[in-house]
Amino acid sequence: MRSSLAFVLAGCLLAMQASARPACAAPMLDARYRVQTMGVDLGSAALKVAPTTGDGLATHLLFKTEAMLGLVEESSTEMATEARQARGKVSPSRFDGTYRKEDRSREIAMSYGADGAIESFRLTKRDGIRVSAVPAGLPPGTVDPLAAFLRARAWLDQAPEGAELAMSVFDGRKRYDANLRYLGLVQLNDDNGSAPAHRLAVRYTQAQALNEDTGVLEPERGRRRELELAVSADGRYLPLRLDGSLDGLPISATLAADCGAPGGCPD
């Protein structure tokens, strides 16, 4: 479940964290999220997006969960991607991911070639390299969760109601087939009042899992999961709320702090 929830936050919440302006002109995005199930705090996420030299973008996500009744383990997921965006085309160059639980951790390092395909891959576990070659069988165009976010932002800027975007997303351990569908404008009501928001439906399935002993991607028959996102209609497409169900638990992720103002949020 933790892996699925991390994927949702990285590949879905992040996918909507866009500005209609060119990336090089956008201010740094800095947001905090609260993740809950049945009204109980389950975890938190911190997201930062910043322009770098030229047309570069750097994205970073830190997601933590607390132990809960044996259903969820205490864990942390940290991801970072470097990419360039020019003329509407996103070209990722590097992805790093660290996945920690109480008794183990995994570190992923991936780089991309000039053609946009994953060119190098390394999985380290317990301070030893377990996989050092790009797994065979990744579909063309497969990207990491944060590169998927960058691809989705370009799509959302021009998507009409009913438009869909399909992506193959690989986080270094599992590969997902994901689909986004733009549902149109709604009026979102919460504790802070009412505001217009864009609605998006998210469907995804786990398609493959990496065998860490052989380095081979093995097929998975993960059930399709469906979630719904609301993002701000103020030109920033800031994620406001995510609702769905994972492994039988109702899940919601809500914006706790929009730290895009000068000074940002305290770390």
PDB file of C-alpha atoms in Angstrom:
ATOM      1  CA  MET A   1       0.000   0.000   0.000  1.00  0.00           C
ATOM      2  CA  ARG A   2       2.794   2.414   0.879  1.00  0.00           C
ATOM      3  CA  SER A   3       4.277   2.015  -2.591  1.00  0.00           C
ATOM      4  CA  SER A   4       0.923   2.690  -4.246  1.00  0.00           C
ATOM      5  CA  LEU A   5       0.294   5.753  -2.114  1.00  0.00           C
ATOM      6  CA  ALA A   6       3.749   7.134  -2.869  1.00  0.00           C
ATOM      7  CA  PHE A   7       3.110   6.625  -6.567  1.00  0.00           C
ATOM      8  CA  VAL A   8      -0.195   8.463  -6.343  1.00  0.00           C
ATOM      9  CA  LEU A   9       1.353  11.448  -4.590  1.00  0.00           C
ATOM     10  CA  ALA A  10       4.358  11.623  -6.871  1.00  0.00           C
ATOM     11  CA  GLY A  11       2.724  10.770 -10.162  1.00  0.00           C
ATOM     12  CA  CYS A  12      -0.704  12.362  -9.656  1.00  0.00           C
ATOM     13  CA  LEU A  13      -0.525  15.204  -7.175  1.00  0.00           C
ATOM     14  CA  LEU A  14       2.716  16.320  -8.726  1.00  0.00           C
ATOM     15  CA  ALA A  15       1.383  15.992 -12.214  1.00  0.00           C
ATOM     16  CA  MET A  16      -0.967  18.880 -11.595  1.00  0.00           C
ATOM     17  CA  GLN A  17       1.559  21.186  -9.958  1.00  0.00           C
ATOM     18  CA  ALA A  18       1.800  23.412 -13.025  1.00  0.00           C
ATOM     19  CA  SER A  19       1.883  27.028 -14.102  1.00  0.00           C
ATOM     20  CA  ALA A  20       0.531  28.219 -17.425  1.00  0.00           C
ATOM     21  CA  ARG A  21       3.633  30.356 -17.832  1.00  0.00           C
ATOM     22  CA  PRO A  22       6.913  28.970 -19.229  1.00  0.00           C
ATOM     23  CA  ALA A  23       8.830  26.982 -16.625  1.00  0.00           C
ATOM     24  CA  CYS A  24      11.818  29.320 -16.688  1.00  0.00           C
ATOM     25  CA  ALA A  25       9.577  32.241 -15.694  1.00  0.00           C
ATOM     26  CA  ALA A  26       7.637  30.413 -12.983  1.00  0.00           C
ATOM     27  CA  PRO A  27       8.356  31.071  -9.321  1.00  0.00           C
ATOM     28  CA  MET A  28       9.448  28.217  -7.108  1.00  0.00           C
ATOM     29  CA  LEU A  29       6.540  26.035  -5.997  1.00  0.00           C
ATOM     30  CA  ASP A  30       6.623  24.921  -2.370  1.00  0.00           C
ATOM     31  CA  ALA A  31       3.683  23.054  -0.834  1.00  0.00           C
ATOM     32  CA  ARG A  32       2.829  20.792   2.107  1.00  0.00           C
ATOM     33  CA  TYR A  33       0.133  18.112   2.180  1.00  0.00           C
ATOM     34  CA  ARG A  34      -1.700  16.169   4.877  1.00  0.00           C
ATOM     35  CA  VAL A  35      -2.616  12.561   4.127  1.00  0.00           C
ATOM     36  CA  GLN A  36      -5.478  10.987   6.089  1.00  0.00           C
ATOM     37  CA  THR A  37      -7.610   7.876   6.257  1.00  0.00           C
ATOM     38  CA  MET A  38     -10.973   7.848   8.031  1.00  0.00           C
ATOM     39  CA  GLY A  39     -10.137  11.233   9.565  1.00  0.00           C
ATOM     40  CA  VAL A  40      -6.853   9.990  11.070  1.00  0.00           C
ATOM     41  CA  ASP A  41      -3.496  11.434  10.025  1.00  0.00           C
ATOM     42  CA  LEU A  42      -1.554   8.861   8.032  1.00  0.00           C
ATOM     43  CA  GLY A  43       1.345  10.886   6.688  1.00  0.00           C
ATOM     44  CA  SER A  44       2.582  14.117   5.170  1.00  0.00           C
ATOM     45  CA  ALA A  45       4.291  15.294   1.999  1.00  0.00           C
ATOM     46  CA  ALA A  46       6.544  18.214   1.107  1.00  0.00           C
ATOM     47  CA  LEU A  47       6.909  19.252  -2.531  1.00  0.00           C
ATOM     48  CA  LYS A  48       9.339  21.734  -4.049  1.00  0.00           C
ATOM     49  CA  VAL A  49       9.708  22.738  -7.701  1.00  0.00           C
ATOM     50  CA  ALA A  50      12.286  25.276  -8.827  1.00  0.00           C
ATOM     51  CA  PRO A  51      13.671  26.555 -12.125  1.00  0.00           C
ATOM     52  CA  THR A  52      17.403  26.030 -12.586  1.00  0.00           C
ATOM     53  CA  THR A  53      19.966  27.370 -15.044  1.00  0.00           C
ATOM     54  CA  GLY A  54      18.543  28.069 -18.472  1.00  0.00           C
ATOM     55  CA  ASP A  55      15.427  26.010 -19.157  1.00  0.00           C
ATOM     56  CA  GLY A  56      16.062  23.489 -16.389  1.00  0.00           C
ATOM     57  CA  LEU A  57      13.673  22.352 -13.666  1.00  0.00           C
ATOM     58  CA  ALA A  58      14.407  20.598 -10.383  1.00  0.00           C
ATOM     59  CA  THR A  59      11.653  18.770  -8.521  1.00  0.00           C
ATOM     60  CA  HIS A  60      11.760  17.212  -5.060  1.00  0.00           C
ATOM     61  CA  LEU A  61       9.244  15.219  -3.027  1.00  0.00           C
ATOM     62  CA  LEU A  62       9.516  13.956   0.550  1.00  0.00           C
ATOM     63  CA  PHE A  63       6.651  11.739   1.696  1.00  0.00           C
ATOM     64  CA  LYS A  64       6.423  10.178   5.155  1.00  0.00           C
ATOM     65  CA  THR A  65       3.910   7.762   6.656  1.00  0.00           C
ATOM     66  CA  GLU A  66       3.312   6.875  10.297  1.00  0.00           C
ATOM     67  CA  ALA A  67       2.698   3.333  11.543  1.00  0.00           C
ATOM     68  CA  MET A  68      -1.019   2.639  11.833  1.00  0.00           C
ATOM     69  CA  LEU A  69      -2.671  -0.440  13.360  1.00  0.00           C
ATOM     70  CA  GLY A  70      -0.483  -2.829  11.417  1.00  0.00           C
ATOM     71  CA  LEU A  71      -1.989  -1.625   8.134  1.00  0.00           C
ATOM     72  CA  VAL A  72       0.692   0.925   7.260  1.00  0.00           C
ATOM     73  CA  GLU A  73       4.371   0.870   8.204  1.00  0.00           C
ATOM     74  CA  GLU A  74       6.425   3.882   9.213  1.00  0.00           C
ATOM     75  CA  SER A  75       8.346   4.843   6.098  1.00  0.00           C
ATOM     76  CA  SER A  76       9.747   7.648   3.995  1.00  0.00           C
ATOM     77  CA  THR A  77       9.965   8.157   0.258  1.00  0.00           C
ATOM     78  CA  GLU A  78      12.222  10.806  -1.257  1.00  0.00           C
ATOM     79  CA  MET A  79      12.416  11.557  -4.981  1.00  0.00           C
ATOM     80  CA  ALA A  80      14.286  14.114  -7.065  1.00  0.00           C
ATOM     81  CA  THR A  81      14.347  14.689 -10.815  1.00  0.00           C
ATOM     82  CA  GLU A  82      16.326  17.005 -13.059  1.00  0.00           C
ATOM     83  CA  ALA A  83      14.922  17.890 -16.478  1.00  0.00           C
ATOM     84  CA  ARG A  84      14.852  20.503 -19.183  1.00  0.00           C
ATOM     85  CA  GLN A  85      11.794  21.945 -20.882  1.00  0.00           C
ATOM     86  CA  ALA A  86      11.974  23.763 -24.210  1.00  0.00           C
ATOM     87  CA  ARG A  87       9.297  24.448 -26.842  1.00  0.00           C
ATOM     88  CA  GLY A  88       6.815  22.361 -24.860  1.00  0.00           C
ATOM     89  CA  LYS A  89       9.071  19.284 -24.836  1.00  0.00           C
ATOM     90  CA  VAL A  90      10.212  17.805 -21.537  1.00  0.00           C
ATOM     91  CA  SER A  91      13.585  16.030 -21.463  1.00  0.00           C
ATOM     92  CA  PRO A  92      14.432  14.384 -18.120  1.00  0.00           C
ATOM     93  CA  SER A  93      18.107  13.805 -17.429  1.00  0.00           C
ATOM     94  CA  ARG A  94      18.284  12.188 -13.979  1.00  0.00           C
ATOM     95  CA  PHE A  95      16.146  10.627 -11.258  1.00  0.00           C
ATOM     96  CA  ASP A  96      17.115   9.651  -7.706  1.00  0.00           C
ATOM     97  CA  GLY A  97      14.827   7.883  -5.266  1.00  0.00           C
ATOM     98  CA  THR A  98      15.278   6.655  -1.695  1.00  0.00           C
ATOM     99  CA  TYR A  99      12.705   4.368  -0.083  1.00  0.00           C
ATOM    100  CA  ARG A 100      13.124   3.651   3.631  1.00  0.00           C
ATOM    101  CA  LYS A 101      11.373   1.394   6.126  1.00  0.00           C
ATOM    102  CA  GLU A 102      12.410   0.537   9.650  1.00  0.00           C
ATOM    103  CA  ASP A 103      14.480  -2.503   8.655  1.00  0.00           C
ATOM    104  CA  ARG A 104      15.696  -1.659   5.161  1.00  0.00           C
ATOM    105  CA  SER A 105      16.218   0.966   2.520  1.00  0.00           C
ATOM    106  CA  ARG A 106      16.535   1.077  -1.253  1.00  0.00           C
ATOM    107  CA  GLU A 107      18.225   3.701  -3.379  1.00  0.00           C
ATOM    108  CA  ILE A 108      17.491   4.186  -7.072  1.00  0.00           C
ATOM    109  CA  ALA A 109      19.584   6.128  -9.570  1.00  0.00           C
ATOM    110  CA  MET A 110      18.492   6.511 -13.204  1.00  0.00           C
ATOM    111  CA  SER A 111      19.714   8.639 -16.070  1.00  0.00           C
ATOM    112  CA  TYR A 112      18.254   9.305 -19.506  1.00  0.00           C
ATOM    113  CA  GLY A 113      19.879   9.393 -22.914  1.00  0.00           C
ATOM    114  CA  ALA A 114      19.511  12.007 -25.626  1.00  0.00           C
ATOM    115  CA  ASP A 115      16.546  10.102 -27.082  1.00  0.00           C
ATOM    116  CA  GLY A 116      14.635  10.318 -23.785  1.00  0.00           C
ATOM    117  CA  ALA A 117      14.957   6.605 -22.966  1.00  0.00           C
ATOM    118  CA  ILE A 118      16.322   5.409 -19.611  1.00  0.00           C
ATOM    119  CA  GLU A 119      20.041   4.935 -20.282  1.00  0.00           C
ATOM    120  CA  SER A 120      21.441   3.765 -16.929  1.00  0.00           C
ATOM    121  CA  PHE A 121      19.945   2.223 -13.812  1.00  0.00           C
ATOM    122  CA  ARG A 122      21.196   1.233 -10.382  1.00  0.00           C
ATOM    123  CA  LEU A 123      19.348  -0.208  -7.380  1.00  0.00           C
ATOM    124  CA  THR A 124      21.234  -0.305  -4.084  1.00  0.00           C
ATOM    125  CA  LYS A 125      19.949  -2.204  -1.061  1.00  0.00           C
ATOM    126  CA  ARG A 126      21.662  -2.523   2.334  1.00  0.00           C
ATOM    127  CA  ASP A 127      24.723  -0.698   0.952  1.00  0.00           C
ATOM    128  CA  GLY A 128      25.152  -3.201  -1.863  1.00  0.00           C
ATOM    129  CA  ILE A 129      24.312  -2.837  -5.561  1.00  0.00           C
ATOM    130  CA  ARG A 130      21.576  -5.352  -6.411  1.00  0.00           C
ATOM    131  CA  VAL A 131      20.760  -4.301  -9.992  1.00  0.00           C
ATOM    132  CA  SER A 132      23.104  -2.358 -12.256  1.00  0.00           C
ATOM    133  CA  ALA A 133      21.502  -2.604 -15.714  1.00  0.00           C
ATOM    134  CA  VAL A 134      18.394  -1.042 -17.214  1.00  0.00           C
ATOM    135  CA  PRO A 135      15.606  -3.641 -16.882  1.00  0.00           C
ATOM    136  CA  ALA A 136      14.553  -5.036 -20.241  1.00  0.00           C
ATOM    137  CA  GLY A 137      10.958  -4.664 -21.336  1.00  0.00           C
ATOM    138  CA  LEU A 138      10.249  -1.073 -20.311  1.00  0.00           C
ATOM    139  CA  PRO A 139       7.732   0.369 -22.811  1.00  0.00           C
ATOM    140  CA  PRO A 140       8.973   3.253 -24.985  1.00  0.00           C
ATOM    141  CA  GLY A 141       8.468   6.607 -23.295  1.00  0.00           C
ATOM    142  CA  THR A 142       8.579   5.210 -19.747  1.00  0.00           C
ATOM    143  CA  VAL A 143       9.565   7.915 -17.251  1.00  0.00           C
ATOM    144  CA  ASP A 144       9.978   8.304 -13.499  1.00  0.00           C
ATOM    145  CA  PRO A 145       7.114   9.776 -11.416  1.00  0.00           C
ATOM    146  CA  LEU A 146       8.490  13.317 -11.344  1.00  0.00           C
ATOM    147  CA  ALA A 147       9.280  13.353 -15.056  1.00  0.00           C
ATOM    148  CA  ALA A 148       5.686  12.184 -15.549  1.00  0.00           C
ATOM    149  CA  PHE A 149       4.621  15.291 -13.623  1.00  0.00           C
ATOM    150  CA  LEU A 150       6.511  17.496 -16.055  1.00  0.00           C
ATOM    151  CA  ARG A 151       4.969  15.738 -19.050  1.00  0.00           C
ATOM    152  CA  ALA A 152       1.499  16.126 -17.540  1.00  0.00           C
ATOM    153  CA  ARG A 153       1.844  19.848 -16.866  1.00  0.00           C
ATOM    154  CA  ALA A 154       2.475  20.530 -20.542  1.00  0.00           C
ATOM    155  CA  TRP A 155      -0.611  18.469 -21.407  1.00  0.00           C
ATOM    156  CA  LEU A 156      -2.865  20.120 -18.829  1.00  0.00           C
ATOM    157  CA  ASP A 157      -2.111  23.604 -20.149  1.00  0.00           C
ATOM    158  CA  GLN A 158      -3.976  22.744 -23.357  1.00  0.00           C
ATOM    159  CA  ALA A 159      -6.328  19.894 -22.381  1.00  0.00           C
ATOM    160  CA  PRO A 160     -10.027  20.374 -23.260  1.00  0.00           C
ATOM    161  CA  GLU A 161     -12.720  18.755 -21.128  1.00  0.00           C
ATOM    162  CA  GLY A 162     -12.714  14.994 -21.708  1.00  0.00           C
ATOM    163  CA  ALA A 163      -9.069  14.864 -22.830  1.00  0.00           C
ATOM    164  CA  GLU A 164      -6.980  11.911 -21.628  1.00  0.00           C
ATOM    165  CA  LEU A 165      -3.267  11.337 -21.128  1.00  0.00           C
ATOM    166  CA  ALA A 166      -1.739   7.865 -20.814  1.00  0.00           C
ATOM    167  CA  MET A 167       1.725   7.337 -19.314  1.00  0.00           C
ATOM    168  CA  SER A 168       4.048   4.486 -18.348  1.00  0.00           C
ATOM    169  CA  VAL A 169       5.665   5.336 -14.997  1.00  0.00           C
ATOM    170  CA  PHE A 170       8.604   3.479 -13.389  1.00  0.00           C
ATOM    171  CA  ASP A 171       9.800   4.369  -9.883  1.00  0.00           C
ATOM    172  CA  GLY A 172      12.746   1.959  -9.920  1.00  0.00           C
ATOM    173  CA  ARG A 173      10.851  -0.909  -8.286  1.00  0.00           C
ATOM    174  CA  LYS A 174       7.428  -1.015  -9.897  1.00  0.00           C
ATOM    175  CA  ARG A 175       6.007   0.095 -13.233  1.00  0.00           C
ATOM    176  CA  TYR A 176       2.510   1.528 -13.544  1.00  0.00           C
ATOM    177  CA  ASP A 177       0.169   2.181 -16.444  1.00  0.00           C
ATOM    178  CA  ALA A 178      -1.515   5.490 -15.602  1.00  0.00           C
ATOM    179  CA  ASN A 179      -4.273   7.506 -17.259  1.00  0.00           C
ATOM    180  CA  LEU A 180      -5.413  11.071 -16.496  1.00  0.00           C
ATOM    181  CA  ARG A 181      -8.766  12.441 -17.674  1.00  0.00           C
ATOM    182  CA  TYR A 182      -9.800  16.089 -17.423  1.00  0.00           C
ATOM    183  CA  LEU A 183     -13.385  16.319 -16.134  1.00  0.00           C
ATOM    184  CA  GLY A 184     -13.906  20.092 -16.200  1.00  0.00           C
ATOM    185  CA  LEU A 185     -14.534  22.891 -13.708  1.00  0.00           C
ATOM    186  CA  VAL A 186     -16.342  22.536 -10.359  1.00  0.00           C
ATOM    187  CA  GLN A 187     -16.888  24.710  -7.300  1.00  0.00           C
ATOM    188  CA  LEU A 188     -14.805  23.248  -4.466  1.00  0.00           C
ATOM    189  CA  ASN A 189     -15.986  23.803  -0.905  1.00  0.00           C
ATOM    190  CA  ASP A 190     -13.704  23.333   2.096  1.00  0.00           C
ATOM    191  CA  ASP A 191     -12.903  24.875   5.477  1.00  0.00           C
ATOM    192  CA  ASN A 192     -11.377  27.903   3.747  1.00  0.00           C
ATOM    193  CA  GLY A 193     -14.469  28.678   1.701  1.00  0.00           C
ATOM    194  CA  SER A 194     -15.468  28.057  -1.898  1.00  0.00           C
ATOM    195  CA  ALA A 195     -13.346  28.362  -5.030  1.00  0.00           C
ATOM    196  CA  PRO A 196     -13.408  27.117  -8.635  1.00  0.00           C
ATOM    197  CA  ALA A 197     -11.254  24.059  -9.278  1.00  0.00           C
ATOM    198  CA  HIS A 198     -10.406  21.673 -12.101  1.00  0.00           C
ATOM    199  CA  ARG A 199     -11.462  18.033 -11.620  1.00  0.00           C
ATOM    200  CA  LEU A 200      -9.335  15.164 -12.886  1.00  0.00           C
ATOM    201  CA  ALA A 201      -9.878  11.426 -12.746  1.00  0.00           C
ATOM    202  CA  VAL A 202      -6.819   9.223 -12.241  1.00  0.00           C
ATOM    203  CA  ARG A 203      -6.748   5.527 -13.117  1.00  0.00           C
ATOM    204  CA  TYR A 204      -3.675   3.357 -12.708  1.00  0.00           C
ATOM    205  CA  THR A 205      -2.594  -0.256 -12.412  1.00  0.00           C
ATOM    206  CA  GLN A 206       0.656  -1.864 -11.368  1.00  0.00           C
ATOM    207  CA  ALA A 207       1.850  -3.608 -14.537  1.00  0.00           C
ATOM    208  CA  GLN A 208       5.317  -4.904 -13.617  1.00  0.00           C
ATOM    209  CA  ALA A 209       7.569  -5.373 -10.575  1.00  0.00           C
ATOM    210  CA  LEU A 210      11.372  -5.575 -10.557  1.00  0.00           C
ATOM    211  CA  ASN A 211      12.855  -8.845  -9.276  1.00  0.00           C
ATOM    212  CA  GLU A 212      15.826  -7.577  -7.273  1.00  0.00           C
ATOM    213  CA  ASP A 213      17.597 -10.941  -7.492  1.00  0.00           C
ATOM    214  CA  THR A 214      17.476 -11.280 -11.282  1.00  0.00           C
ATOM    215  CA  GLY A 215      17.036  -7.674 -12.413  1.00  0.00           C
ATOM    216  CA  VAL A 216      14.062  -8.762 -14.531  1.00  0.00           C
ATOM    217  CA  LEU A 217      10.727  -6.978 -14.714  1.00  0.00           C
ATOM    218  CA  GLU A 218       8.015  -9.504 -13.943  1.00  0.00           C
ATOM    219  CA  PRO A 219       4.365  -9.008 -14.958  1.00  0.00           C
ATOM    220  CA  GLU A 220       1.874  -8.071 -12.250  1.00  0.00           C
ATOM    221  CA  ARG A 221      -1.901  -8.244 -12.300  1.00  0.00           C
ATOM    222  CA  GLY A 222      -2.595  -5.273 -10.115  1.00  0.00           C
ATOM    223  CA  ARG A 223      -6.213  -4.193  -9.915  1.00  0.00           C
ATOM    224  CA  ARG A 224      -7.154  -0.864 -11.412  1.00  0.00           C
ATOM    225  CA  ARG A 225      -7.411   1.937  -8.878  1.00  0.00           C
ATOM    226  CA  GLU A 226      -9.380   5.135  -9.408  1.00  0.00           C
ATOM    227  CA  LEU A 227      -8.937   8.460  -7.665  1.00  0.00           C
ATOM    228  CA  GLU A 228     -10.146  12.008  -8.136  1.00  0.00           C
ATOM    229  CA  LEU A 229      -8.123  15.197  -7.975  1.00  0.00           C
ATOM    230  CA  ALA A 230      -9.143  18.818  -7.555  1.00  0.00           C
ATOM    231  CA  VAL A 231      -6.599  21.455  -8.582  1.00  0.00           C
ATOM    232  CA  SER A 232      -6.840  25.230  -8.368  1.00  0.00           C
ATOM    233  CA  ALA A 233      -8.288  27.165 -11.314  1.00  0.00           C
ATOM    234  CA  ASP A 234      -6.099  30.225 -10.703  1.00  0.00           C
ATOM    235  CA  GLY A 235      -3.562  29.447 -13.430  1.00  0.00           C
ATOM    236  CA  ARG A 236      -1.202  27.534 -11.127  1.00  0.00           C
ATOM    237  CA  TYR A 237      -3.074  24.203 -11.080  1.00  0.00           C
ATOM    238  CA  LEU A 238      -2.143  23.741  -7.444  1.00  0.00           C
ATOM    239  CA  PRO A 239      -3.387  20.370  -6.091  1.00  0.00           C
ATOM    240  CA  LEU A 240      -6.092  21.040  -3.518  1.00  0.00           C
ATOM    241  CA  ARG A 241      -7.493  17.612  -2.738  1.00  0.00           C
ATOM    242  CA  LEU A 242      -7.143  13.953  -3.696  1.00  0.00           C
ATOM    243  CA  ASP A 243      -9.770  11.330  -2.788  1.00  0.00           C
ATOM    244  CA  GLY A 244      -9.838   7.597  -3.374  1.00  0.00           C
ATOM    245  CA  SER A 245      -9.310   4.184  -1.857  1.00  0.00           C
ATOM    246  CA  LEU A 246      -6.157   2.080  -1.554  1.00  0.00           C
ATOM    247  CA  ASP A 247      -6.310  -1.551  -0.416  1.00  0.00           C
ATOM    248  CA  GLY A 248      -9.702  -0.968   1.149  1.00  0.00           C
ATOM    249  CA  LEU A 249      -8.755   2.179   3.052  1.00  0.00           C
ATOM    250  CA  PRO A 250     -10.339   5.520   2.104  1.00  0.00           C
ATOM    251  CA  ILE A 251      -7.535   8.003   1.419  1.00  0.00           C
ATOM    252  CA  SER A 252      -7.554  11.788   1.186  1.00  0.00           C
ATOM    253  CA  ALA A 253      -4.650  14.157   0.630  1.00  0.00           C
ATOM    254  CA  THR A 254      -5.292  17.850   1.197  1.00  0.00           C
ATOM    255  CA  LEU A 255      -3.201  20.976   0.827  1.00  0.00           C
ATOM    256  CA  ALA A 256      -1.954  22.000   4.275  1.00  0.00           C
ATOM    257  CA  ALA A 257       0.186  24.983   3.247  1.00  0.00           C
ATOM    258  CA  ASP A 258       0.850  26.863   0.024  1.00  0.00           C
ATOM    259  CA  CYS A 259       4.357  28.167   0.561  1.00  0.00           C
ATOM    260  CA  GLY A 260       4.895  29.870  -2.780  1.00  0.00           C
ATOM    261  CA  ALA A 261       5.074  33.261  -1.085  1.00  0.00           C
ATOM    262  CA  PRO A 262       8.477  34.790  -0.264  1.00  0.00           C
ATOM    263  CA  GLY A 263      10.075  32.967   2.648  1.00  0.00           C
ATOM    264  CA  GLY A 264       8.337  29.694   1.842  1.00  0.00           C
ATOM    265  CA  CYS A 265       7.529  27.138   4.530  1.00  0.00           C
ATOM    266  CA  PRO A 266       9.862  26.248   7.384  1.00  0.00           C
ATOM    267  CA  ASP A 267      11.481  22.858   6.806  1.00  0.00           C
TER     268      ASP A 267
END
